[in-house]
Amino acid sequence: MPRLSPGETAPDFTLPATGSATVSLSDFRGRSTIVYFYPAAATPGCTTQACDFRDNLNKFQDAGYAVVGISPDSVPKLEKFAEAEHLTFPLLSDPDHAVAEAYGAWGEKKNYGKTYEGLIRSTVVVDPEGAVSLAQYNVKATGHVAKLERDLGLA
Protein backbone atom coordinates (compact mmCIF):
# COMPACT_ATOMS: atom_id res chain seq x y z
CA MET A 1 0.00 0.00 0.00
CA PRO A 2 1.28 3.50 -0.71
CA ARG A 3 2.25 5.50 2.33
CA LEU A 4 0.88 8.92 3.14
CA SER A 5 3.04 12.02 2.89
CA PRO A 6 2.74 15.44 4.52
CA GLY A 7 0.32 17.68 2.68
CA GLU A 8 -1.93 14.86 1.44
CA THR A 9 -5.52 14.70 2.64
CA ALA A 10 -5.86 12.06 5.35
CA PRO A 11 -8.42 9.41 4.41
CA ASP A 12 -11.58 9.79 6.45
CA PHE A 13 -12.82 6.82 8.42
CA THR A 14 -15.60 5.76 10.75
CA LEU A 15 -14.90 2.79 13.02
CA PRO A 16 -16.40 1.17 16.11
CA ALA A 17 -14.52 2.15 19.26
CA THR A 18 -14.21 1.57 22.96
CA GLY A 19 -16.89 3.11 25.11
CA SER A 20 -19.67 1.86 22.79
CA ALA A 21 -18.80 4.70 20.45
CA THR A 22 -18.30 5.12 16.75
CA VAL A 23 -15.42 7.45 15.91
CA SER A 24 -14.75 9.27 12.65
CA LEU A 25 -11.70 11.28 11.69
CA SER A 26 -14.08 14.12 10.86
CA ASP A 27 -15.05 14.24 14.57
CA PHE A 28 -11.63 15.85 15.14
CA ARG A 29 -11.82 18.59 12.47
CA GLY A 30 -10.49 21.84 13.89
CA ARG A 31 -8.01 19.94 16.04
CA SER A 32 -4.75 18.11 15.34
CA THR A 33 -5.07 14.35 15.73
CA ILE A 34 -2.48 11.65 16.29
CA VAL A 35 -3.68 8.43 14.65
CA TYR A 36 -1.49 5.51 15.60
CA PHE A 37 -1.73 1.97 14.27
CA TYR A 38 -0.61 -1.01 16.35
CA PRO A 39 -0.73 -4.75 15.59
CA ALA A 40 -2.48 -6.29 18.61
CA ALA A 41 -3.90 -5.16 21.94
CA ALA A 42 -2.42 -6.58 25.14
CA THR A 43 0.85 -7.70 23.56
CA PRO A 44 4.08 -6.45 25.16
CA GLY A 45 5.10 -3.87 22.53
CA CYS A 46 1.59 -2.57 21.96
CA THR A 47 1.02 -2.27 25.72
CA THR A 48 4.26 -0.31 26.10
CA GLN A 49 3.27 2.05 23.29
CA ALA A 50 -0.32 2.53 24.52
CA CYS A 51 0.86 3.21 28.08
CA ASP A 52 3.39 5.75 26.75
CA PHE A 53 0.54 7.56 24.99
CA ARG A 54 -1.56 7.32 28.17
CA ASP A 55 1.24 8.70 30.34
CA ASN A 56 1.84 11.61 27.95
CA LEU A 57 -1.77 12.26 26.97
CA ASN A 58 -2.02 15.50 28.97
CA LYS A 59 1.04 16.88 27.20
CA PHE A 60 -0.47 16.09 23.80
CA GLN A 61 -3.90 17.44 24.77
CA ASP A 62 -2.42 20.63 26.24
CA ALA A 63 -0.69 21.19 22.88
CA GLY A 64 -4.02 20.71 21.05
CA TYR A 65 -3.67 17.08 19.92
CA ALA A 66 -6.21 14.28 20.22
CA VAL A 67 -4.90 10.68 20.26
CA VAL A 68 -6.62 7.70 18.61
CA GLY A 69 -5.28 4.13 18.44
CA ILE A 70 -6.34 1.72 15.68
CA SER A 71 -5.79 -2.05 15.49
CA PRO A 72 -7.44 -5.05 13.83
CA ASP A 73 -8.71 -6.24 17.24
CA SER A 74 -12.40 -6.63 18.07
CA VAL A 75 -14.10 -4.01 20.24
CA PRO A 76 -14.49 -6.42 23.19
CA LYS A 77 -10.74 -7.12 23.14
CA LEU A 78 -10.03 -3.38 22.93
CA GLU A 79 -12.40 -2.74 25.87
CA LYS A 80 -10.50 -5.27 28.02
CA PHE A 81 -7.17 -3.73 26.97
CA ALA A 82 -8.34 -0.18 27.72
CA GLU A 83 -9.69 -1.22 31.11
CA ALA A 84 -6.61 -3.24 32.10
CA GLU A 85 -4.22 -0.43 31.14
CA HIS A 86 -6.43 2.54 32.14
CA LEU A 87 -6.40 3.97 28.64
CA THR A 88 -8.56 7.08 28.34
CA PHE A 89 -8.23 7.78 24.61
CA PRO A 90 -10.34 5.96 22.00
CA LEU A 91 -9.19 2.61 20.63
CA LEU A 92 -10.77 1.79 17.27
CA SER A 93 -11.43 -1.58 15.70
CA ASP A 94 -10.37 -2.07 12.05
CA PRO A 95 -10.87 -5.85 11.62
CA ASP A 96 -10.76 -5.83 7.82
CA HIS A 97 -7.74 -3.45 7.96
CA ALA A 98 -9.34 -1.16 5.36
CA VAL A 99 -8.33 1.99 7.27
CA ALA A 100 -4.82 0.65 7.88
CA GLU A 101 -4.54 -0.02 4.13
CA ALA A 102 -5.78 3.49 3.28
CA TYR A 103 -3.12 4.94 5.59
CA GLY A 104 -0.32 2.72 4.26
CA ALA A 105 -0.09 0.91 7.59
CA TRP A 106 -0.85 -2.55 6.18
CA GLY A 107 1.65 -4.40 4.07
CA GLU A 108 4.55 -6.77 3.84
CA LYS A 109 6.33 -7.59 7.07
CA LYS A 110 9.25 -9.86 7.86
CA ASN A 111 9.65 -11.70 11.12
CA TYR A 112 12.06 -14.52 11.90
CA GLY A 113 12.78 -15.00 8.20
CA LYS A 114 9.13 -15.26 7.18
CA THR A 115 7.37 -12.72 4.97
CA TYR A 116 3.68 -12.04 5.48
CA GLU A 117 1.01 -9.31 5.28
CA GLY A 118 0.24 -7.50 8.48
CA LEU A 119 -0.14 -4.23 10.32
CA ILE A 120 2.90 -1.97 10.19
CA ARG A 121 3.29 0.02 13.43
CA SER A 122 2.72 3.56 12.17
CA THR A 123 1.72 7.04 13.31
CA VAL A 124 0.05 9.72 11.20
CA VAL A 125 -0.57 13.21 12.52
CA VAL A 126 -3.52 14.96 10.91
CA ASP A 127 -3.79 18.75 11.08
CA PRO A 128 -7.01 20.61 11.97
CA GLU A 129 -8.01 20.86 8.29
CA GLY A 130 -7.61 17.12 7.67
CA ALA A 131 -4.21 17.09 5.95
CA VAL A 132 -1.31 14.86 6.94
CA SER A 133 1.33 16.88 8.77
CA LEU A 134 3.57 13.94 9.76
CA ALA A 135 3.65 10.27 8.74
CA GLN A 136 5.97 7.76 10.38
CA TYR A 137 6.12 4.07 9.44
CA ASN A 138 7.84 1.05 10.98
CA VAL A 139 8.14 2.87 14.29
CA LYS A 140 9.44 1.14 17.40
CA ALA A 141 7.01 0.57 20.26
CA THR A 142 9.54 1.62 22.87
CA GLY A 143 10.60 5.24 22.65
CA HIS A 144 8.22 6.18 19.85
CA VAL A 145 6.10 8.56 21.92
CA ALA A 146 9.20 10.45 23.13
CA LYS A 147 10.44 10.71 19.53
CA LEU A 148 7.00 11.91 18.40
CA GLU A 149 7.04 14.58 21.11
CA ARG A 150 10.43 15.78 19.84
CA ASP A 151 9.25 15.73 16.21
CA LEU A 152 6.19 17.80 17.16
CA GLY A 153 8.27 20.25 19.20
CA LEU A 154 6.69 19.23 22.51
CA ALA A 155 9.79 17.89 24.25
PDB file of C-alpha atoms in Angstrom:
ATOM      1  CA  MET A   1       0.000   0.000   0.000  1.00  0.00           C
ATOM      2  CA  PRO A   2       1.277   3.505  -0.714  1.00  0.00           C
ATOM      3  CA  ARG A   3       2.246   5.499   2.326  1.00  0.00           C
ATOM      4  CA  LEU A   4       0.882   8.922   3.139  1.00  0.00           C
ATOM      5  CA  SER A   5       3.044  12.019   2.888  1.00  0.00           C
ATOM      6  CA  PRO A   6       2.741  15.436   4.517  1.00  0.00           C
ATOM      7  CA  GLY A   7       0.320  17.680   2.675  1.00  0.00           C
ATOM      8  CA  GLU A   8      -1.932  14.862   1.444  1.00  0.00           C
ATOM      9  CA  THR A   9      -5.515  14.695   2.638  1.00  0.00           C
ATOM     10  CA  ALA A  10      -5.859  12.064   5.354  1.00  0.00           C
ATOM     11  CA  PRO A  11      -8.415   9.412   4.409  1.00  0.00           C
ATOM     12  CA  ASP A  12     -11.581   9.795   6.455  1.00  0.00           C
ATOM     13  CA  PHE A  13     -12.821   6.818   8.422  1.00  0.00           C
ATOM     14  CA  THR A  14     -15.604   5.757  10.751  1.00  0.00           C
ATOM     15  CA  LEU A  15     -14.899   2.788  13.024  1.00  0.00           C
ATOM     16  CA  PRO A  16     -16.403   1.170  16.114  1.00  0.00           C
ATOM     17  CA  ALA A  17     -14.522   2.148  19.256  1.00  0.00           C
ATOM     18  CA  THR A  18     -14.206   1.571  22.959  1.00  0.00           C
ATOM     19  CA  GLY A  19     -16.893   3.109  25.115  1.00  0.00           C
ATOM     20  CA  SER A  20     -19.673   1.857  22.790  1.00  0.00           C
ATOM     21  CA  ALA A  21     -18.803   4.695  20.449  1.00  0.00           C
ATOM     22  CA  THR A  22     -18.302   5.120  16.746  1.00  0.00           C
ATOM     23  CA  VAL A  23     -15.424   7.448  15.913  1.00  0.00           C
ATOM     24  CA  SER A  24     -14.748   9.266  12.647  1.00  0.00           C
ATOM     25  CA  LEU A  25     -11.701  11.275  11.694  1.00  0.00           C
ATOM     26  CA  SER A  26     -14.077  14.116  10.856  1.00  0.00           C
ATOM     27  CA  ASP A  27     -15.047  14.241  14.567  1.00  0.00           C
ATOM     28  CA  PHE A  28     -11.634  15.851  15.140  1.00  0.00           C
ATOM     29  CA  ARG A  29     -11.824  18.589  12.467  1.00  0.00           C
ATOM     30  CA  GLY A  30     -10.493  21.839  13.885  1.00  0.00           C
ATOM     31  CA  ARG A  31      -8.009  19.943  16.036  1.00  0.00           C
ATOM     32  CA  SER A  32      -4.753  18.110  15.344  1.00  0.00           C
ATOM     33  CA  THR A  33      -5.070  14.350  15.728  1.00  0.00           C
ATOM     34  CA  ILE A  34      -2.476  11.646  16.287  1.00  0.00           C
ATOM     35  CA  VAL A  35      -3.683   8.430  14.649  1.00  0.00           C
ATOM     36  CA  TYR A  36      -1.486   5.508  15.599  1.00  0.00           C
ATOM     37  CA  PHE A  37      -1.727   1.972  14.271  1.00  0.00           C
ATOM     38  CA  TYR A  38      -0.614  -1.007  16.353  1.00  0.00           C
ATOM     39  CA  PRO A  39      -0.733  -4.746  15.588  1.00  0.00           C
ATOM     40  CA  ALA A  40      -2.478  -6.290  18.613  1.00  0.00           C
ATOM     41  CA  ALA A  41      -3.896  -5.160  21.940  1.00  0.00           C
ATOM     42  CA  ALA A  42      -2.416  -6.577  25.138  1.00  0.00           C
ATOM     43  CA  THR A  43       0.854  -7.699  23.555  1.00  0.00           C
ATOM     44  CA  PRO A  44       4.084  -6.446  25.164  1.00  0.00           C
ATOM     45  CA  GLY A  45       5.100  -3.871  22.525  1.00  0.00           C
ATOM     46  CA  CYS A  46       1.588  -2.570  21.965  1.00  0.00           C
ATOM     47  CA  THR A  47       1.016  -2.268  25.716  1.00  0.00           C
ATOM     48  CA  THR A  48       4.259  -0.309  26.097  1.00  0.00           C
ATOM     49  CA  GLN A  49       3.272   2.053  23.289  1.00  0.00           C
ATOM     50  CA  ALA A  50      -0.322   2.528  24.525  1.00  0.00           C
ATOM     51  CA  CYS A  51       0.859   3.211  28.080  1.00  0.00           C
ATOM     52  CA  ASP A  52       3.393   5.753  26.753  1.00  0.00           C
ATOM     53  CA  PHE A  53       0.539   7.565  24.987  1.00  0.00           C
ATOM     54  CA  ARG A  54      -1.562   7.321  28.170  1.00  0.00           C
ATOM     55  CA  ASP A  55       1.238   8.697  30.339  1.00  0.00           C
ATOM     56  CA  ASN A  56       1.839  11.611  27.950  1.00  0.00           C
ATOM     57  CA  LEU A  57      -1.766  12.263  26.967  1.00  0.00           C
ATOM     58  CA  ASN A  58      -2.025  15.503  28.966  1.00  0.00           C
ATOM     59  CA  LYS A  59       1.043  16.883  27.204  1.00  0.00           C
ATOM     60  CA  PHE A  60      -0.471  16.094  23.803  1.00  0.00           C
ATOM     61  CA  GLN A  61      -3.896  17.440  24.766  1.00  0.00           C
ATOM     62  CA  ASP A  62      -2.418  20.629  26.243  1.00  0.00           C
ATOM     63  CA  ALA A  63      -0.695  21.187  22.883  1.00  0.00           C
ATOM     64  CA  GLY A  64      -4.025  20.706  21.052  1.00  0.00           C
ATOM     65  CA  TYR A  65      -3.672  17.077  19.919  1.00  0.00           C
ATOM     66  CA  ALA A  66      -6.209  14.279  20.216  1.00  0.00           C
ATOM     67  CA  VAL A  67      -4.902  10.682  20.260  1.00  0.00           C
ATOM     68  CA  VAL A  68      -6.620   7.699  18.615  1.00  0.00           C
ATOM     69  CA  GLY A  69      -5.283   4.128  18.442  1.00  0.00           C
ATOM     70  CA  ILE A  70      -6.340   1.719  15.675  1.00  0.00           C
ATOM     71  CA  SER A  71      -5.790  -2.052  15.491  1.00  0.00           C
ATOM     72  CA  PRO A  72      -7.441  -5.055  13.827  1.00  0.00           C
ATOM     73  CA  ASP A  73      -8.708  -6.239  17.240  1.00  0.00           C
ATOM     74  CA  SER A  74     -12.399  -6.628  18.075  1.00  0.00           C
ATOM     75  CA  VAL A  75     -14.099  -4.007  20.235  1.00  0.00           C
ATOM     76  CA  PRO A  76     -14.490  -6.425  23.191  1.00  0.00           C
ATOM     77  CA  LYS A  77     -10.736  -7.124  23.140  1.00  0.00           C
ATOM     78  CA  LEU A  78     -10.029  -3.379  22.932  1.00  0.00           C
ATOM     79  CA  GLU A  79     -12.397  -2.743  25.867  1.00  0.00           C
ATOM     80  CA  LYS A  80     -10.501  -5.272  28.017  1.00  0.00           C
ATOM     81  CA  PHE A  81      -7.173  -3.730  26.971  1.00  0.00           C
ATOM     82  CA  ALA A  82      -8.342  -0.179  27.719  1.00  0.00           C
ATOM     83  CA  GLU A  83      -9.694  -1.219  31.114  1.00  0.00           C
ATOM     84  CA  ALA A  84      -6.609  -3.236  32.104  1.00  0.00           C
ATOM     85  CA  GLU A  85      -4.215  -0.429  31.142  1.00  0.00           C
ATOM     86  CA  HIS A  86      -6.430   2.538  32.144  1.00  0.00           C
ATOM     87  CA  LEU A  87      -6.398   3.974  28.639  1.00  0.00           C
ATOM     88  CA  THR A  88      -8.562   7.075  28.336  1.00  0.00           C
ATOM     89  CA  PHE A  89      -8.230   7.780  24.609  1.00  0.00           C
ATOM     90  CA  PRO A  90     -10.337   5.960  22.001  1.00  0.00           C
ATOM     91  CA  LEU A  91      -9.195   2.614  20.626  1.00  0.00           C
ATOM     92  CA  LEU A  92     -10.768   1.792  17.268  1.00  0.00           C
ATOM     93  CA  SER A  93     -11.426  -1.583  15.697  1.00  0.00           C
ATOM     94  CA  ASP A  94     -10.371  -2.066  12.046  1.00  0.00           C
ATOM     95  CA  PRO A  95     -10.867  -5.846  11.619  1.00  0.00           C
ATOM     96  CA  ASP A  96     -10.758  -5.833   7.823  1.00  0.00           C
ATOM     97  CA  HIS A  97      -7.741  -3.454   7.958  1.00  0.00           C
ATOM     98  CA  ALA A  98      -9.345  -1.156   5.362  1.00  0.00           C
ATOM     99  CA  VAL A  99      -8.331   1.986   7.270  1.00  0.00           C
ATOM    100  CA  ALA A 100      -4.822   0.650   7.876  1.00  0.00           C
ATOM    101  CA  GLU A 101      -4.538  -0.019   4.134  1.00  0.00           C
ATOM    102  CA  ALA A 102      -5.779   3.492   3.283  1.00  0.00           C
ATOM    103  CA  TYR A 103      -3.122   4.939   5.589  1.00  0.00           C
ATOM    104  CA  GLY A 104      -0.316   2.722   4.257  1.00  0.00           C
ATOM    105  CA  ALA A 105      -0.094   0.906   7.592  1.00  0.00           C
ATOM    106  CA  TRP A 106      -0.848  -2.548   6.179  1.00  0.00           C
ATOM    107  CA  GLY A 107       1.647  -4.398   4.073  1.00  0.00           C
ATOM    108  CA  GLU A 108       4.547  -6.770   3.843  1.00  0.00           C
ATOM    109  CA  LYS A 109       6.334  -7.594   7.070  1.00  0.00           C
ATOM    110  CA  LYS A 110       9.248  -9.857   7.858  1.00  0.00           C
ATOM    111  CA  ASN A 111       9.653 -11.699  11.123  1.00  0.00           C
ATOM    112  CA  TYR A 112      12.063 -14.524  11.895  1.00  0.00           C
ATOM    113  CA  GLY A 113      12.776 -15.001   8.203  1.00  0.00           C
ATOM    114  CA  LYS A 114       9.126 -15.258   7.176  1.00  0.00           C
ATOM    115  CA  THR A 115       7.371 -12.715   4.971  1.00  0.00           C
ATOM    116  CA  TYR A 116       3.677 -12.037   5.478  1.00  0.00           C
ATOM    117  CA  GLU A 117       1.013  -9.312   5.275  1.00  0.00           C
ATOM    118  CA  GLY A 118       0.238  -7.499   8.483  1.00  0.00           C
ATOM    119  CA  LEU A 119      -0.142  -4.232  10.324  1.00  0.00           C
ATOM    120  CA  ILE A 120       2.900  -1.968  10.192  1.00  0.00           C
ATOM    121  CA  ARG A 121       3.285   0.020  13.428  1.00  0.00           C
ATOM    122  CA  SER A 122       2.721   3.561  12.169  1.00  0.00           C
ATOM    123  CA  THR A 123       1.717   7.039  13.313  1.00  0.00           C
ATOM    124  CA  VAL A 124       0.048   9.715  11.201  1.00  0.00           C
ATOM    125  CA  VAL A 125      -0.567  13.212  12.522  1.00  0.00           C
ATOM    126  CA  VAL A 126      -3.519  14.960  10.911  1.00  0.00           C
ATOM    127  CA  ASP A 127      -3.786  18.749  11.076  1.00  0.00           C
ATOM    128  CA  PRO A 128      -7.008  20.613  11.968  1.00  0.00           C
ATOM    129  CA  GLU A 129      -8.013  20.859   8.290  1.00  0.00           C
ATOM    130  CA  GLY A 130      -7.611  17.118   7.673  1.00  0.00           C
ATOM    131  CA  ALA A 131      -4.210  17.095   5.954  1.00  0.00           C
ATOM    132  CA  VAL A 132      -1.315  14.858   6.940  1.00  0.00           C
ATOM    133  CA  SER A 133       1.329  16.884   8.774  1.00  0.00           C
ATOM    134  CA  LEU A 134       3.566  13.943   9.763  1.00  0.00           C
ATOM    135  CA  ALA A 135       3.652  10.274   8.737  1.00  0.00           C
ATOM    136  CA  GLN A 136       5.967   7.757  10.384  1.00  0.00           C
ATOM    137  CA  TYR A 137       6.119   4.075   9.441  1.00  0.00           C
ATOM    138  CA  ASN A 138       7.845   1.046  10.975  1.00  0.00           C
ATOM    139  CA  VAL A 139       8.137   2.867  14.289  1.00  0.00           C
ATOM    140  CA  LYS A 140       9.435   1.136  17.395  1.00  0.00           C
ATOM    141  CA  ALA A 141       7.008   0.566  20.261  1.00  0.00           C
ATOM    142  CA  THR A 142       9.535   1.621  22.873  1.00  0.00           C
ATOM    143  CA  GLY A 143      10.601   5.243  22.653  1.00  0.00           C
ATOM    144  CA  HIS A 144       8.225   6.182  19.846  1.00  0.00           C
ATOM    145  CA  VAL A 145       6.100   8.557  21.923  1.00  0.00           C
ATOM    146  CA  ALA A 146       9.196  10.445  23.126  1.00  0.00           C
ATOM    147  CA  LYS A 147      10.440  10.715  19.526  1.00  0.00           C
ATOM    148  CA  LEU A 148       7.002  11.909  18.398  1.00  0.00           C
ATOM    149  CA  GLU A 149       7.039  14.576  21.111  1.00  0.00           C
ATOM    150  CA  ARG A 150      10.425  15.777  19.843  1.00  0.00           C
ATOM    151  CA  ASP A 151       9.252  15.730  16.213  1.00  0.00           C
ATOM    152  CA  LEU A 152       6.188  17.804  17.163  1.00  0.00           C
ATOM    153  CA  GLY A 153       8.268  20.252  19.195  1.00  0.00           C
ATOM    154  CA  LEU A 154       6.693  19.226  22.506  1.00  0.00           C
ATOM    155  CA  ALA A 155       9.794  17.885  24.252  1.00  0.00           C
TER     156      ALA A 155
END
